Coordinates of C-alpha atoms in Angstrom, one line a residue:
M1 CA 77.0 70.5 117.8
K2 CA 77.2 72.1 121.2
I3 CA 79.2 75.2 122.2
K4 CA 81.9 74.4 124.9
K5 CA 83.5 77.8 125.1
A6 CA 83.2 81.3 123.5
T7 CA 85.8 84.0 123.7
F8 CA 85.8 87.6 122.7
L9 CA 89.0 88.0 120.6
Q10 CA 89.2 91.6 119.3
S11 CA 87.5 94.8 118.2
S12 CA 89.0 96.2 115.1
P13 CA 88.2 99.3 113.0
N14 CA 89.1 97.5 109.7
L15 CA 90.1 94.3 108.0
K16 CA 93.9 95.1 108.0
L17 CA 93.9 95.1 111.9
C18 CA 91.8 92.0 112.3
V19 CA 93.4 88.9 113.8
Q20 CA 94.1 86.2 111.2
T21 CA 93.0 82.7 111.9
Q22 CA 92.4 79.5 109.9
L23 CA 88.9 79.1 111.3
C24 CA 85.9 79.4 109.1
E25 CA 84.0 82.7 109.9
F26 CA 80.4 83.9 109.9
A27 CA 79.7 87.6 109.5
L28 CA 76.6 89.0 111.2
L29 CA 74.8 91.8 109.3
G30 CA 71.7 93.7 110.0
R31 CA 70.1 97.0 110.8
S32 CA 71.1 98.7 114.0
N33 CA 69.4 97.2 117.0
V34 CA 68.2 94.0 115.2
G35 CA 69.7 91.7 117.9
K36 CA 73.0 90.6 116.6
S37 CA 74.9 90.9 119.9
T38 CA 72.0 89.3 121.8
F39 CA 72.1 86.4 119.2
I40 CA 75.8 85.8 120.1
N41 CA 75.1 85.9 123.8
T42 CA 72.1 83.5 123.5
L43 CA 73.9 81.1 121.1
C44 CA 76.9 80.9 123.5
N45 CA 74.8 80.9 126.6
N46 CA 76.7 83.9 128.0
K47 CA 74.8 87.1 128.5
N48 CA 78.0 89.1 129.0
L49 CA 80.0 88.0 125.9
A50 CA 78.9 90.6 123.4
K51 CA 77.9 94.1 124.5
T52 CA 74.2 94.9 123.9
S53 CA 72.5 98.2 124.0
N54 CA 69.1 99.7 123.4
T55 CA 70.7 102.6 121.6
P56 CA 71.1 101.9 117.8
G57 CA 74.6 102.2 116.4
K58 CA 76.6 101.0 119.4
T59 CA 78.5 98.4 117.5
R60 CA 81.1 100.6 115.6
L61 CA 83.9 98.1 115.1
I62 CA 84.4 94.6 113.8
N63 CA 84.0 92.4 116.9
L64 CA 85.5 89.0 116.6
F65 CA 84.6 86.0 118.7
E66 CA 86.1 82.5 118.7
I67 CA 83.6 79.7 119.4
E68 CA 84.8 76.2 120.5
T69 CA 82.3 73.4 119.9
T70 CA 81.9 69.7 120.2
S71 CA 82.5 69.6 116.4
K72 CA 84.7 72.3 114.8
P73 CA 85.7 75.7 116.2
F74 CA 84.6 78.7 114.2
M75 CA 84.6 82.5 114.4
I76 CA 81.8 85.0 114.5
A77 CA 82.3 88.6 113.3
D78 CA 79.7 91.1 114.7
L79 CA 79.7 93.9 112.2
P80 CA 78.3 97.5 112.6
G81 CA 74.6 97.7 111.9
Y82 CA 73.3 99.5 108.8
G83 CA 70.5 102.0 109.0
Y84 CA 69.8 104.4 111.8
A85 CA 72.6 105.5 114.0
K86 CA 73.4 108.9 115.6
V87 CA 76.7 109.4 113.7
S88 CA 77.9 111.7 111.0
K89 CA 77.5 110.9 107.3
V90 CA 81.3 110.8 107.1
E91 CA 81.5 108.2 109.8
Q92 CA 78.7 106.2 108.2
A93 CA 80.6 106.3 104.9
Q94 CA 83.8 105.0 106.6
W95 CA 81.8 102.2 108.3
Q96 CA 80.5 101.2 104.9
K97 CA 83.9 101.2 103.3
N98 CA 85.4 99.1 106.1
L99 CA 82.4 96.7 106.0
E100 CA 82.6 96.2 102.2
E101 CA 86.4 95.6 102.5
Y102 CA 85.9 93.0 105.2
L103 CA 83.1 91.2 103.4
L104 CA 84.9 91.1 100.0
K105 CA 88.5 90.3 101.2
R106 CA 88.2 88.2 104.4
E107 CA 89.6 84.9 103.3
N108 CA 88.0 82.6 105.8
L109 CA 84.5 84.1 105.5
K110 CA 82.2 81.1 105.0
S111 CA 78.8 82.8 105.0
C112 CA 77.1 86.0 105.9
I113 CA 74.1 85.9 108.3
Q114 CA 71.6 88.7 107.6
F115 CA 69.4 89.5 110.5
I116 CA 65.8 90.7 110.0
D117 CA 63.5 91.7 112.9
A118 CA 60.4 89.5 113.0
R119 CA 58.3 92.3 114.4
H120 CA 58.6 94.6 111.4
D121 CA 58.2 94.5 107.6
V122 CA 61.5 94.0 105.7
Q123 CA 63.0 97.4 105.3
K124 CA 64.5 99.0 102.1
N125 CA 68.0 98.8 103.5
D126 CA 67.5 95.1 104.2
F127 CA 66.7 94.6 100.5
Q128 CA 69.7 96.7 99.5
M129 CA 72.1 94.8 101.7
H130 CA 70.8 91.4 100.4
E131 CA 71.1 92.6 96.8
W132 CA 74.7 93.8 97.4
L133 CA 75.6 90.4 98.8
T134 CA 74.0 88.6 95.8
V135 CA 75.8 90.9 93.3
N136 CA 79.1 90.2 95.0
K137 CA 78.3 86.4 95.1
L138 CA 78.6 86.2 98.9
K139 CA 76.8 83.3 100.6
C140 CA 74.1 84.3 103.0
F141 CA 71.2 83.1 105.0
I142 CA 68.7 84.9 107.2
I143 CA 68.1 84.9 110.9
L144 CA 64.6 86.0 111.8
S145 CA 65.4 87.7 115.1
K146 CA 63.1 88.6 118.0
C147 CA 60.6 85.8 117.3
D148 CA 59.7 85.8 121.0
Y149 CA 57.6 88.9 120.3
I150 CA 55.3 87.3 117.7
S151 CA 53.1 84.1 117.5
R152 CA 54.2 80.8 116.0
N153 CA 51.6 81.4 113.2
E154 CA 53.1 84.8 112.5
I155 CA 56.6 83.2 112.5
S156 CA 55.6 80.7 109.8
K157 CA 54.1 83.5 107.7
K158 CA 57.2 85.7 108.1
I159 CA 59.6 82.8 107.1
A160 CA 57.5 82.1 104.0
Q161 CA 57.4 85.8 103.0
I162 CA 61.1 86.4 103.6
S163 CA 62.2 83.1 101.8
K164 CA 60.2 84.3 98.8
Y165 CA 61.7 87.8 98.9
F166 CA 65.3 86.6 99.2
S167 CA 65.4 83.0 97.9
T168 CA 67.5 81.8 100.8
D169 CA 67.1 79.9 104.0
V170 CA 65.4 81.6 106.9
I171 CA 66.0 80.4 110.5
P172 CA 63.8 81.8 113.3
F173 CA 65.5 82.8 116.5
S174 CA 64.3 83.6 120.0
S175 CA 66.7 85.0 122.6
K176 CA 64.2 85.0 125.5
N177 CA 63.4 81.3 125.6
R178 CA 66.4 80.0 123.5
F179 CA 64.1 78.3 121.0
Y180 CA 65.9 77.4 117.8
V181 CA 69.4 77.6 119.2
D182 CA 70.0 73.9 118.3
D183 CA 68.6 74.4 114.8
T184 CA 70.9 77.4 114.3
L185 CA 74.0 75.5 115.5
N186 CA 73.1 72.5 113.3
Y187 CA 72.8 74.8 110.3
L188 CA 76.2 76.4 111.0
E189 CA 77.8 73.0 111.4
N190 CA 76.5 71.9 108.0
L191 CA 78.1 75.0 106.4
M192 CA 81.5 74.3 107.9

């Protein structure tokens, strides 16, 4: 599967205001600054498609993208990151409520994609998020992001470790050199 065109559709504060489509959808989850927006840009070969920032917590809305491919079209939902962000507890609680509603009630949601930074140990909130997904019977696989910062040997060790922790598939991803883009697209295609 190859991407022909990728379009930013909408930013929405909650599920009720999200555009409705019949396309299968993949929701991106991860700690703030884990590389979800960069992943979208790399996957779609368009560095300006999703806004990226070095400041954690910049994604504050549900950002929807429509992806046209040589196979089937699909949607990506870039969700606000969990963990560190310079916002009030009240705003964080609202994000969490909107996030949970989206994940539990979005009808076309095919799978969640949880992002884990290859450079660091798995964090407590990564475990908590994965446990929440499991309890709520939501399909999920892991993208091991920022693999361009560690060696191939370390990547293999991280994949084995995270697969053991979470009992799910782990796909490495590198935005700098676009390694694993085809593997990721093939994996998504098999889920559709």
